[in-house]
Coordinates of C-alpha atoms and ligand atoms in Angstrom, one line a residue:
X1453 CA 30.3 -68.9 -42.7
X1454 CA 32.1 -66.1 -43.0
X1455 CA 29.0 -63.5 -41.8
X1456 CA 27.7 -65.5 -39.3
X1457 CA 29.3 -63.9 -36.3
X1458 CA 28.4 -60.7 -37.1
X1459 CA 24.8 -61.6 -38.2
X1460 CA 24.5 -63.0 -34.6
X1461 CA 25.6 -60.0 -32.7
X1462 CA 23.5 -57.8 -35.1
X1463 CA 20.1 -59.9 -34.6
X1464 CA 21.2 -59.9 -30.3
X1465 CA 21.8 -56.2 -30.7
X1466 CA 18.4 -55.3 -32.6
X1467 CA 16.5 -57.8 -30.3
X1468 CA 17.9 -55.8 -27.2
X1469 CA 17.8 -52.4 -28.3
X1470 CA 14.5 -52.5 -30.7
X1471 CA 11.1 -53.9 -29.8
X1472 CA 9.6 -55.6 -32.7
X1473 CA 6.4 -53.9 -34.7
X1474 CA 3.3 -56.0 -33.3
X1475 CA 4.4 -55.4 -29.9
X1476 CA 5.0 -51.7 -31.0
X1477 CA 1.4 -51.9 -32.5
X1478 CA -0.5 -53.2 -29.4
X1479 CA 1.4 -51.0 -27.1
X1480 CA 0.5 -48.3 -28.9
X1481 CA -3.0 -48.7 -28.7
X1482 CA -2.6 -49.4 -24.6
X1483 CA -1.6 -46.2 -24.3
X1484 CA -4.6 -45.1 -26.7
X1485 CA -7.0 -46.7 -24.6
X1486 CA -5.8 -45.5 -21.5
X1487 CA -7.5 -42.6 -19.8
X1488 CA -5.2 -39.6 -19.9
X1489 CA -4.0 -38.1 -16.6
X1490 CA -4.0 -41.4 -14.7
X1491 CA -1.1 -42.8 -13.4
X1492 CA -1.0 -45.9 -16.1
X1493 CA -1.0 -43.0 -18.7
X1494 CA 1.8 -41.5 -17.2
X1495 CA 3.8 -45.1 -17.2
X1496 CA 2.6 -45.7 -20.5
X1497 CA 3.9 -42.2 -21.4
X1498 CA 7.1 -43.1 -20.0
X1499 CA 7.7 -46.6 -21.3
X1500 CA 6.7 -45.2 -24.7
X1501 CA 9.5 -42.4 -24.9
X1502 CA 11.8 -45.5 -23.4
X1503 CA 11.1 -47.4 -26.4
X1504 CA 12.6 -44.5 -28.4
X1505 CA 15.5 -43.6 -27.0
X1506 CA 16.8 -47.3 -26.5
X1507 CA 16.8 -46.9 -30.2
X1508 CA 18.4 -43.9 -30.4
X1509 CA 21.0 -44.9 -28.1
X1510 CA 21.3 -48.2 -28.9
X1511 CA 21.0 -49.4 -25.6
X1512 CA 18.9 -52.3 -23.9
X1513 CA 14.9 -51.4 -23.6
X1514 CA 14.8 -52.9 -20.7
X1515 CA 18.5 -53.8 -18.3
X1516 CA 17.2 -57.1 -17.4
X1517 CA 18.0 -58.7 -20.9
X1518 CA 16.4 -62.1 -19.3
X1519 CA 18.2 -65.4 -20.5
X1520 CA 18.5 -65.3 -24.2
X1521 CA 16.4 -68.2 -25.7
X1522 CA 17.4 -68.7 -29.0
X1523 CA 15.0 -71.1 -31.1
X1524 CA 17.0 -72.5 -34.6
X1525 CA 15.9 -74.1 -37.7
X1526 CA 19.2 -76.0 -40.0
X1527 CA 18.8 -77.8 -43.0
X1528 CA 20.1 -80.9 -42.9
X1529 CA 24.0 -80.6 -42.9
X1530 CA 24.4 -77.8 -41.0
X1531 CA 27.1 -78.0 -38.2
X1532 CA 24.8 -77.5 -35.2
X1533 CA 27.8 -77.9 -32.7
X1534 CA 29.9 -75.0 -34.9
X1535 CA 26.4 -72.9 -34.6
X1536 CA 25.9 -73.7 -31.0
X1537 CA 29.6 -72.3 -30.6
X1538 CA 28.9 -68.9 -33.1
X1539 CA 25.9 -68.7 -31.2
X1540 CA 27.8 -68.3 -27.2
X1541 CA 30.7 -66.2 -29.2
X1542 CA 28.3 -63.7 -30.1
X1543 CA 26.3 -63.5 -26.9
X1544 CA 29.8 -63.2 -25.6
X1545 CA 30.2 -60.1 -27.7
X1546 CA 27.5 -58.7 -26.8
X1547 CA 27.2 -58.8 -23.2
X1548 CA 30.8 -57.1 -23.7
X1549 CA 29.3 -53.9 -25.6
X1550 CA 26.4 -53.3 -23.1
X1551 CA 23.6 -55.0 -25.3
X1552 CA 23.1 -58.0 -22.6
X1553 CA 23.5 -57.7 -19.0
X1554 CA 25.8 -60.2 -17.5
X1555 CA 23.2 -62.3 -16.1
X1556 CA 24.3 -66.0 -15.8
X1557 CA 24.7 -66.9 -12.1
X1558 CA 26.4 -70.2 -11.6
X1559 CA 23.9 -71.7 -8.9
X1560 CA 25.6 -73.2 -6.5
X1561 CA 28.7 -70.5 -5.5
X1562 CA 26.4 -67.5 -6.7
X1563 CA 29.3 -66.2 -9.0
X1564 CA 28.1 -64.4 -11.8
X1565 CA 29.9 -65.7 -15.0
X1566 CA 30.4 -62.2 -16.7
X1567 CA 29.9 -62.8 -20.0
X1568 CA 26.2 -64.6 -20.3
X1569 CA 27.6 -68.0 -20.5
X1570 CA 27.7 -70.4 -18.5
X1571 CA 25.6 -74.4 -17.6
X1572 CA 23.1 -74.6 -20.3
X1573 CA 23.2 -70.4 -20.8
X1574 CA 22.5 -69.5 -23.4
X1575 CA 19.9 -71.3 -23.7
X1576 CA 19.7 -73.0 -27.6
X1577 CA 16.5 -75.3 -29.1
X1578 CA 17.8 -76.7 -32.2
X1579 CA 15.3 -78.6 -35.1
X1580 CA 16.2 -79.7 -38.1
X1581 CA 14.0 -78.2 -41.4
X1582 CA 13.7 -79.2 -45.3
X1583 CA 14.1 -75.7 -46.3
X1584 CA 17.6 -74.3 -47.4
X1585 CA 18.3 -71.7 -45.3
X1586 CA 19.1 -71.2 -41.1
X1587 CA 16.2 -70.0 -39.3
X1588 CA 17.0 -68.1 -35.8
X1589 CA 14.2 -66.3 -33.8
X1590 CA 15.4 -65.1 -30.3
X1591 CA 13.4 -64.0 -27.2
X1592 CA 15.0 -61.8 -23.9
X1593 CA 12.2 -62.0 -21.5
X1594 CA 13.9 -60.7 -17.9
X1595 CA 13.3 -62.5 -14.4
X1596 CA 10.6 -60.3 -13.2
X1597 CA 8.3 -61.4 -15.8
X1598 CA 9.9 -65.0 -16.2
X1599 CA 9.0 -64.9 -11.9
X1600 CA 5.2 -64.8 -13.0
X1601 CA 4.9 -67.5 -15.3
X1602 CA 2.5 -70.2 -13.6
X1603 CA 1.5 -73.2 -13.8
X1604 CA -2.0 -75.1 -13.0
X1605 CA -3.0 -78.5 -12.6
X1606 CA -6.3 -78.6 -12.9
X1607 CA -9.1 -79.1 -11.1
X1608 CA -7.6 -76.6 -8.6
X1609 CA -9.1 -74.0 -6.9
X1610 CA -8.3 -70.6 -7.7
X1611 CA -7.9 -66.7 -5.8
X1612 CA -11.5 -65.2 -6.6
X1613 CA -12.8 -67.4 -8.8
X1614 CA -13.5 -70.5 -7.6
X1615 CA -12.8 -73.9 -9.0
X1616 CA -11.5 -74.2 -12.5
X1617 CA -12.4 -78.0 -14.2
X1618 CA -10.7 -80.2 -16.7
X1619 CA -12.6 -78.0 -20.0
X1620 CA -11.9 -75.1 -21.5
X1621 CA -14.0 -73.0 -18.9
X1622 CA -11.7 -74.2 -16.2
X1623 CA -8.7 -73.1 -18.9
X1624 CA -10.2 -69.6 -19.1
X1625 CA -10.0 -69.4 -15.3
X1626 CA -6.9 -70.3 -15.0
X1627 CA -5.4 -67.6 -17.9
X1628 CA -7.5 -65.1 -16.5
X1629 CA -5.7 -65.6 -12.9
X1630 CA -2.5 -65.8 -14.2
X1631 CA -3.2 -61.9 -15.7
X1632 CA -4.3 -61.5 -12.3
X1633 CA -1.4 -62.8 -10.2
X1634 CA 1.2 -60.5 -12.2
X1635 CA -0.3 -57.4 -11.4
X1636 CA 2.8 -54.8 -11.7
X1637 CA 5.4 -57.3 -10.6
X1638 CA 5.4 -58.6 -14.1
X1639 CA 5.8 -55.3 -15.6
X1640 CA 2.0 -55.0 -17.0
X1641 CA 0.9 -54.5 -20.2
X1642 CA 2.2 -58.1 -20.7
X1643 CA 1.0 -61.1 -23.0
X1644 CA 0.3 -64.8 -22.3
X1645 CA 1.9 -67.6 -24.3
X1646 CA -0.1 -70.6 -22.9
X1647 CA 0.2 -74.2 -23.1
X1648 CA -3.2 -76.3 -22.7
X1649 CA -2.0 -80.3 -22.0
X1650 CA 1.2 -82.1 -22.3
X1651 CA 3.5 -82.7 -19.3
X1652 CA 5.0 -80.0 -16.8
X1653 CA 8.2 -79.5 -18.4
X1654 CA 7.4 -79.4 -22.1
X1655 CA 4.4 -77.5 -21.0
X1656 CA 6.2 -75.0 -20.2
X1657 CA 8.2 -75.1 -23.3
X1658 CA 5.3 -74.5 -25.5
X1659 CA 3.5 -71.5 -23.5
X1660 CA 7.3 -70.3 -24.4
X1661 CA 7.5 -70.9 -27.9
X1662 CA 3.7 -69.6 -28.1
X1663 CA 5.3 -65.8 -27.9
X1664 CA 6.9 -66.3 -30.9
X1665 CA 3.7 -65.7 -32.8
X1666 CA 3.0 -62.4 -33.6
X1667 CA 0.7 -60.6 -31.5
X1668 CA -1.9 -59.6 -34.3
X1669 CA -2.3 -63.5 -35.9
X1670 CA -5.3 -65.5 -35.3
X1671 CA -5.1 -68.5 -33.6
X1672 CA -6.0 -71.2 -36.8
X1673 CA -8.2 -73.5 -34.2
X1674 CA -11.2 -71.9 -34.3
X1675 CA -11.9 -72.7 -30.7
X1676 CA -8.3 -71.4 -29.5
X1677 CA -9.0 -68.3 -31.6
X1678 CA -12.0 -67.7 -29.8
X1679 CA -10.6 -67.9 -26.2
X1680 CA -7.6 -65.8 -26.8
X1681 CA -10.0 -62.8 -27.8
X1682 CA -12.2 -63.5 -24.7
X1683 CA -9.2 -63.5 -22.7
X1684 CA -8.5 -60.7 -24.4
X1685 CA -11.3 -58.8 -23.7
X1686 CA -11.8 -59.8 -19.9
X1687 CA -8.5 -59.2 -18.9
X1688 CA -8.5 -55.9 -19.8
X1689 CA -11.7 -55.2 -17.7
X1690 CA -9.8 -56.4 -15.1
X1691 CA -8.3 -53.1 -14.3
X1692 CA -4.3 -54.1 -13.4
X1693 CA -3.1 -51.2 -15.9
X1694 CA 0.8 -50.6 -16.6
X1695 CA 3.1 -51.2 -13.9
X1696 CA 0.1 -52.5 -12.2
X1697 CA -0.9 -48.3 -11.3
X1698 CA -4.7 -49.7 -12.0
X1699 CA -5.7 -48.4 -15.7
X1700 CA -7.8 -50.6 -18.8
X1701 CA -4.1 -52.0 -20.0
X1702 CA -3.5 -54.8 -18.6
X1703 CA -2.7 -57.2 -21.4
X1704 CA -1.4 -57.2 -24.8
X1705 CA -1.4 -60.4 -26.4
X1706 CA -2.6 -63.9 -25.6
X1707 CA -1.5 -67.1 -27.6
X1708 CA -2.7 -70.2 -27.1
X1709 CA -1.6 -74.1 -28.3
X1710 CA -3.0 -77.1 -27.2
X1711 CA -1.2 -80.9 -27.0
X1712 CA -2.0 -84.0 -25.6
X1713 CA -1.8 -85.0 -22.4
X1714 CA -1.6 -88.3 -20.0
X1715 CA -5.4 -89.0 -19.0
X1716 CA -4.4 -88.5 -15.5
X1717 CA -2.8 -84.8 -15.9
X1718 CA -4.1 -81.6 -16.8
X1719 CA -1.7 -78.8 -16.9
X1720 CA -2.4 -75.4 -17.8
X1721 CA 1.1 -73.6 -18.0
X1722 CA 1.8 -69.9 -18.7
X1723 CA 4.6 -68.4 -20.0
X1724 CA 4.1 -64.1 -18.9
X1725 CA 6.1 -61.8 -20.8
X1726 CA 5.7 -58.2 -20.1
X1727 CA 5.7 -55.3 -22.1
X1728 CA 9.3 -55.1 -23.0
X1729 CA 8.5 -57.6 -25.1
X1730 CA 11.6 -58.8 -27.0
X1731 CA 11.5 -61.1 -29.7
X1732 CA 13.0 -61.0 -32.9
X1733 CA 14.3 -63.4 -35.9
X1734 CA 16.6 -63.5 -39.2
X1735 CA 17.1 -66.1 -41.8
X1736 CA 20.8 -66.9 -42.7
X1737 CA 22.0 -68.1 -45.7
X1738 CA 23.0 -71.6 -44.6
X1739 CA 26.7 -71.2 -46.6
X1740 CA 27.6 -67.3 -45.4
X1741 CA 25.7 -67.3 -42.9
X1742 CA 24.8 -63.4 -44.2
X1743 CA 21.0 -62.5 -43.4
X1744 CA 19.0 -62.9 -46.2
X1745 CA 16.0 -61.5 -44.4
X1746 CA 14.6 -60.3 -40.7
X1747 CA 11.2 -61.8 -39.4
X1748 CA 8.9 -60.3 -37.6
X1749 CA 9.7 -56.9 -39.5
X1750 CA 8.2 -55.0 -42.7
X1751 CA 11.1 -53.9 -44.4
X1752 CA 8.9 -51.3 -46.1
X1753 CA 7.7 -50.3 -43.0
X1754 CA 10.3 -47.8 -41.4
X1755 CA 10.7 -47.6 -37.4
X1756 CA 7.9 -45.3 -36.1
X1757 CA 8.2 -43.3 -33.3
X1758 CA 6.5 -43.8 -30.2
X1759 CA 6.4 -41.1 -28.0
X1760 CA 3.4 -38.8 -27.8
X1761 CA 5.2 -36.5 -26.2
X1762 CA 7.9 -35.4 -23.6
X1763 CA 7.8 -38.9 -22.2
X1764 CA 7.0 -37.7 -18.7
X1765 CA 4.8 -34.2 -18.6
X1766 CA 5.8 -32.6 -15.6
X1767 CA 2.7 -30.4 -13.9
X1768 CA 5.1 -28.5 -11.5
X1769 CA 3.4 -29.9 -8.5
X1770 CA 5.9 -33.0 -8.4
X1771 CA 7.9 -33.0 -4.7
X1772 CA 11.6 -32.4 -5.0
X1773 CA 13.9 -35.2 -3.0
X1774 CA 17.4 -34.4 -2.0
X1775 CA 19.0 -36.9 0.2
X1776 CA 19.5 -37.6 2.9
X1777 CA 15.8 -37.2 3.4
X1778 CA 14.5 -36.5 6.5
X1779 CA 11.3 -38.6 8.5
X1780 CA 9.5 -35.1 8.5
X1781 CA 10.0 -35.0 4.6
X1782 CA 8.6 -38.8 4.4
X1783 CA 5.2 -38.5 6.4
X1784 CA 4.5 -35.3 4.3
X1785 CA 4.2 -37.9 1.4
X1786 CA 1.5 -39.6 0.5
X1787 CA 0.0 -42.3 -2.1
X1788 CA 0.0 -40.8 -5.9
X1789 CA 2.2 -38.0 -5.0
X1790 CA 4.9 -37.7 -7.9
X1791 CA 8.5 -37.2 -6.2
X1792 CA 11.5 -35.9 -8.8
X1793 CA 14.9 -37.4 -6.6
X1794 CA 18.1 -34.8 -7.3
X1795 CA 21.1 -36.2 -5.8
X1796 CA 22.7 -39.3 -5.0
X1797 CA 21.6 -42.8 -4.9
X1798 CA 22.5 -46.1 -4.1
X1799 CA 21.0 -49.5 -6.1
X1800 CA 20.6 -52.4 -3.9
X1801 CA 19.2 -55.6 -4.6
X1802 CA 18.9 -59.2 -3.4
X1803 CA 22.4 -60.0 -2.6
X1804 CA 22.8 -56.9 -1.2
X1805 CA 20.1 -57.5 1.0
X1806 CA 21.1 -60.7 1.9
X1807 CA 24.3 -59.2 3.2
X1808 CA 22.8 -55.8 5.1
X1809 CA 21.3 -58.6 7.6
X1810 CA 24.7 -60.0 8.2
X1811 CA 26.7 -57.1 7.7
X1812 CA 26.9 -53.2 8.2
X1813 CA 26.7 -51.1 5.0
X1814 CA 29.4 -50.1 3.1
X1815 CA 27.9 -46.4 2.9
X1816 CA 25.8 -44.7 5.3
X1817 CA 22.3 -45.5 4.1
X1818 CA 21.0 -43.0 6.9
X1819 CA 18.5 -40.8 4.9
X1820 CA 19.4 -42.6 2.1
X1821 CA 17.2 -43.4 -1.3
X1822 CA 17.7 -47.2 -2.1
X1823 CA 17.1 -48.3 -5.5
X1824 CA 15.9 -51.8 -6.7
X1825 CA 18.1 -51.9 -9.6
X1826 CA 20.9 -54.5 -11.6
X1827 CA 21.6 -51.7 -13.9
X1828 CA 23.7 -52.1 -17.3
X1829 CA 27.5 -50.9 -16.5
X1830 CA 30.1 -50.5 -18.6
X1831 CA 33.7 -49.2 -17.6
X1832 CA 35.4 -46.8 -19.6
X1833 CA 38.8 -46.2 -19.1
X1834 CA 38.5 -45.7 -15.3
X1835 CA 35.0 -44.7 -15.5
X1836 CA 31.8 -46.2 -15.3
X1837 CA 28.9 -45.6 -17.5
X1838 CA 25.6 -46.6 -16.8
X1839 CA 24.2 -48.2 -19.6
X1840 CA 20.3 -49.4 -18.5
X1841 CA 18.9 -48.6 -15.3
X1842 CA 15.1 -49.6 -14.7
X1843 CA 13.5 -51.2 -11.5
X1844 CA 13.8 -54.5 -10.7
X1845 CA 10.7 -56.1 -8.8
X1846 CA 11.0 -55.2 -5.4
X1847 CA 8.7 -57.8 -3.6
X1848 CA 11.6 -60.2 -3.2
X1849 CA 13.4 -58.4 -0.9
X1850 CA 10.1 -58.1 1.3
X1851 CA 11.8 -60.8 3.6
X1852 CA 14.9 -57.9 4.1
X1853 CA 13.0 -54.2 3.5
X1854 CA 11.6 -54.0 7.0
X1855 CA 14.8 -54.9 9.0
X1856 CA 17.4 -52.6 6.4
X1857 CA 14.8 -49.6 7.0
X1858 CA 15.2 -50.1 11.1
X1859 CA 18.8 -50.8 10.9
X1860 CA 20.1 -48.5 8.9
X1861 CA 17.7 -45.6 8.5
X1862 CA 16.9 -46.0 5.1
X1863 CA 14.1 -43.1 3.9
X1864 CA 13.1 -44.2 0.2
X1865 CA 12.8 -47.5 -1.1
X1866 CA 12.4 -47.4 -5.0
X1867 CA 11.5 -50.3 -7.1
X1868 CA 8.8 -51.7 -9.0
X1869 CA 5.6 -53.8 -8.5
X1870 CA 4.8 -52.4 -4.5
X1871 CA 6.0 -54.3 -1.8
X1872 CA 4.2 -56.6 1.3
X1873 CA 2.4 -55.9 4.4
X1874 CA 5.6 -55.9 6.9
X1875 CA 7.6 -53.3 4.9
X1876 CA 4.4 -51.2 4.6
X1877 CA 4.3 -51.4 8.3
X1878 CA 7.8 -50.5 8.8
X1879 CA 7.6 -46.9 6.3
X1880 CA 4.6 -46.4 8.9
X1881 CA 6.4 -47.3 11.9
X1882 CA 10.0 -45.2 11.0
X1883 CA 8.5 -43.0 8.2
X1884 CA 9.7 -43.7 5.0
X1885 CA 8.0 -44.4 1.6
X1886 CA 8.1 -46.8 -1.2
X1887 CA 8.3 -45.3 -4.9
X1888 CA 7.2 -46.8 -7.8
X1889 CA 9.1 -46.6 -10.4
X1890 CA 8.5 -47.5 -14.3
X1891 CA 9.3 -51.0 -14.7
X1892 CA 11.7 -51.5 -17.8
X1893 CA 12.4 -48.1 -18.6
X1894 CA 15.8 -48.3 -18.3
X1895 CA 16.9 -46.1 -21.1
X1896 CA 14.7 -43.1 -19.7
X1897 CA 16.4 -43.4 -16.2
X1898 CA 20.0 -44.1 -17.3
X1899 CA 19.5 -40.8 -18.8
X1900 CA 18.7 -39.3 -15.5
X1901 CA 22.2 -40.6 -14.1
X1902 CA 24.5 -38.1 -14.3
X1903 CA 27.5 -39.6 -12.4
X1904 CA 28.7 -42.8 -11.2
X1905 CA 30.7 -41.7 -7.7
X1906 CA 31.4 -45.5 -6.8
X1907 CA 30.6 -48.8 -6.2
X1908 CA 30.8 -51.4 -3.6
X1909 CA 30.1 -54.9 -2.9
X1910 CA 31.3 -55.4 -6.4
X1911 CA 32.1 -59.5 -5.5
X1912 CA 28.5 -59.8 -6.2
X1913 CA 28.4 -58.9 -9.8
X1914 CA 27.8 -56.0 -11.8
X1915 CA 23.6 -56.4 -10.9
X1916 CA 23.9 -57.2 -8.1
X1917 CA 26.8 -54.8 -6.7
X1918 CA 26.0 -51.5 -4.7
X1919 CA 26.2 -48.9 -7.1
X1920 CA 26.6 -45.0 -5.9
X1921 CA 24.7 -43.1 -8.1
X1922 CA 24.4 -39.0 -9.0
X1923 CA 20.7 -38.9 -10.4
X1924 CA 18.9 -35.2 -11.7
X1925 CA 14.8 -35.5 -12.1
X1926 CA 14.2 -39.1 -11.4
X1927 CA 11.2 -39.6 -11.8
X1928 CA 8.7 -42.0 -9.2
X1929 CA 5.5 -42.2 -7.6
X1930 CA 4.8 -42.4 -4.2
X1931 CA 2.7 -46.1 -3.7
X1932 CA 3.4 -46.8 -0.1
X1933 CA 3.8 -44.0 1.9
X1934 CA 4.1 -43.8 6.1
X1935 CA 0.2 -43.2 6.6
X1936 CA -0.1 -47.2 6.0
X1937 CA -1.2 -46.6 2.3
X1938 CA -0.4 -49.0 -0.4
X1939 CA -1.8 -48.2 -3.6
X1940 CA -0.6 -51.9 -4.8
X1941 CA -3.0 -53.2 -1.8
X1942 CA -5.6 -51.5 -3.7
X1943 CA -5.5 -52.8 -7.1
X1944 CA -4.6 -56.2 -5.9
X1945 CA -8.3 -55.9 -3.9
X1946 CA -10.2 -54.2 -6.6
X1947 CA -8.8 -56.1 -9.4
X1948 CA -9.7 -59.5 -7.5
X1949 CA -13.3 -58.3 -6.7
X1950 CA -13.1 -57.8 -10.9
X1951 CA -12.2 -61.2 -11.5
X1952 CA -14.6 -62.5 -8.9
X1953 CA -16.9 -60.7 -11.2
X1954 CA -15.5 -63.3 -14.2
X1955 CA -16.3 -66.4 -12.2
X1956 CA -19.1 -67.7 -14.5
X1957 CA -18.5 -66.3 -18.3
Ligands
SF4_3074 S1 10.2 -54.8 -18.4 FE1 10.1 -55.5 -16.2 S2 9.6 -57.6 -16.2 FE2 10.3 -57.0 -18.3 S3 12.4 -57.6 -18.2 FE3 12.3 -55.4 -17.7 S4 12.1 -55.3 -15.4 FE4 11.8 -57.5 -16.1

């Protein structure tokens, strides 16, 4: 098997660094459909130009690289305990290049592993298959959509729409909500692989394996294939748009499966992806373990561009932000202004958090701009490069926000997704905002990094540590502002009077 390592670490690499066609495809028309000028069609702008330079670069699309699934097919013969072993060597190798985030936390001490491996990480499915060759399809889906999967156990009552039954109206309910539920949190556009049946666990296995169909096939149960397009169609009334801004994209793909179930369960389970939707495959020849071919790719179709344009059009009325920023500066802000942040930074995330309550920071956060992010580091020589820097989903540190703003005098919060009722109290109460940024888009900030000046708290792991960061023209908008204005209030309210609206199809 001479090839097979580096056929491993090439399929990792193009899977991190290249979204696949059909997801290409669909986004593509998201952003068609999208009315230009809103703030979805500035997102989708955005994520769009992302797409791109993550190629160009070859750098992750998105930093949270998720926990790489890998799902294999081996004729009989094949050493599956050799492949299991190729398989953590290369995921190894690339988490050491930048292409993976180190993102295996041993649960119990908290430690971060380093190098993606660790108690059943990666994670491997093996089958056996009559054919000749190896087949390996691999999915990166990161935590924030991986937080939103659900799971239903029908009859239940549901948000909005009442009771959903043991049929496939009560199924249709229950999809629909979990659209719903995401809202930006789950980086929207996303799709739904969904599992009707079986038990809990394997349940959840099979809304998984569901998103390794491609986005454009038809479901072969004629049934199935008629609730994914109604799905389809309905939850992109609902009005959730990218990064849940509110916009007509809200979801991208939707594939169903069915199994059987005990008579006295009924388990709808959802696997959300969002639209960093990373999913690619090879076959290996079984004795060289070269690739013989790449799934889910037209070789005779080359990789198209996505942009439409600059990535993020710039009207001249944005608000510059140089920290420290000032409460006067703050309540000037409100909901849907765009803000452009010159200056330095710091990322902070849930350990971080965790230790502000217990601890005083490391830097003076007064005026400070504190950025949701694990970004993608890599040291080079002495320095520090950052590699993929998007948003992480700020509602889990909703239990922290309110008391780090008081304490410390923290003026921006940026993140993703909107945060709760008690932090939008506290921007009101000690004026400071919350801005949205684009979820994923971690190439087109990384770019807006010019310097690395330090880090801290670095016990915690390169995500999690407390990074010091020179940024020029990052981009945000303002969602919460200090007037007790949360845009993600909104859309969660008008979206759910939408579904309400979907009760009875
Ligand atoms: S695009 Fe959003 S939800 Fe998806 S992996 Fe990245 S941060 Fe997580």
């Amino acid at each position: 098997m001479e090839f097979l390592a580096a056929s491993l670490l090439e399929l990792i690499t193009q899977t991190s660094i290249n979204l696949p066609p059909d997801v290409r495809e669909a986004m593509s028309l998201a952003a068609n459909v999208e009315t230009p000028g809103t703030q979805s069609a500035q997102a989708l702008d955005i994520i769009l130009s992302n797409v791109d330079m993550a190629v160009d670069d070859e750098g992750p699309i998105c930093q949270d690289t998720g926990m790489p699934t890998f799902f294999v097919h081996t004729p009989v013969g094949v050493n599956q305990i050799r492949l299991r072993k190729a398989i953590r060597e290369a995921v190894a190798e690339a988490t050491r290049r930048g292409k993976l985030r180190p993102n295996s936390v041993d649960s119990i001490t908290g430690k971060n592993s380093g190098n993606n491996l660790g108690e059943e990480t990666p994670v491997v499915h093996f089958e056996q298959w009559e054919e000749d060759e190896i087949e390996l399809k691999l999915i990166l889906k990161g935590g924030g959509c991986e937080n939103k999967n659900i799971q239903y156990s029908v009859p239940c009552n549901l948000d909005h729409l009442g009771r959903a039954d043991r049929n496939l109206e009560g199924v249709r309910k229950c999809i629909l909500h979990s659209v719903w539920q995401a809202q930006g949190q789950g980086c929207a556009p996303g799709a739904v692989g969904v599992c009707i049946g079986s038990d809990r666990a394997h349940g959840y296995e099979i809304a998984k394996r569901q998103l390794l169909r491609t986005l454009d096939d038809v479901n072969p149960n004629a049934e199935l294939a008629k609730l994914e397009s109604e799905i389809m169609e309905a939850a992109n009334s609902l009005g959730v748009g990218a990064m849940g801004l509110g916009g007509k994209a809200s979801l991208i793909g939707c594939k169903i499966a069915a199994a059987n179930r005990l008579p006295a369960s009924f388990f709808v389970s959802v696997a959300y992806d969002c639209w960093a939707f990373r999913r690619l495959g090879v076959r290996l020849d079984a004795d060289s373990g070269a690739i013989t071919n790449w799934l889910y790719r037209d070789p005779a179709r080359p990789i198209e561009r996505m942009a439409r344009g600059e990535g993020f059009p710039l009207t001249g009325r944005e608000v510059i932000l140089t920290p420290p920023l000032t409460e006067a500066q703050m309540r000037a802000l409100k909901v849907g202004d765009v803000v452009l942040i010159n200056g330095d930074m710091f990322t902070g995330r849930d350990n971080v958090h965790a230790y502000l309550m217990k601890n005083p920071p490391p830097v003076d956060l007064n005026g400070a701009a504190l950025y949701h992010c694990g970004p993608v580091m890599l040291k080079q020589g002495e320095k520090w490069s950052v590699k993929a820097a998007g948003p992480t989903t700020s509602i889990r540190e909703e239990p922290y926000q309110a008391d780090v703003i008081q304490r410390y005098g923290v003026r921006a919060v940026i993140g993703k997704g909107g945060m709760g009722a008690k932090t939008l109290a506290a921007l009101q109460q000690f004026g400071a905002v919350y801005l949205n940024g684009i979820g994923g888009a971690a190439q087109y900030y990384a770019r807006t990094m010019e310097e690395v000046k330090g880090v801290h708290l670095m016990e915690f792991g390169v995500p999690e540590a407390m990074w010091h960061i020179r940024v020029k023209n990052f981009a945000a908008i303002v969602t919460m502002d200090a007037h007790g204005n949360s845009l993600h209030a909104d859309v969660e309210k008008s979206t759910g009077e939408s579904l309400a609206s979907l009760q009875n199809a």
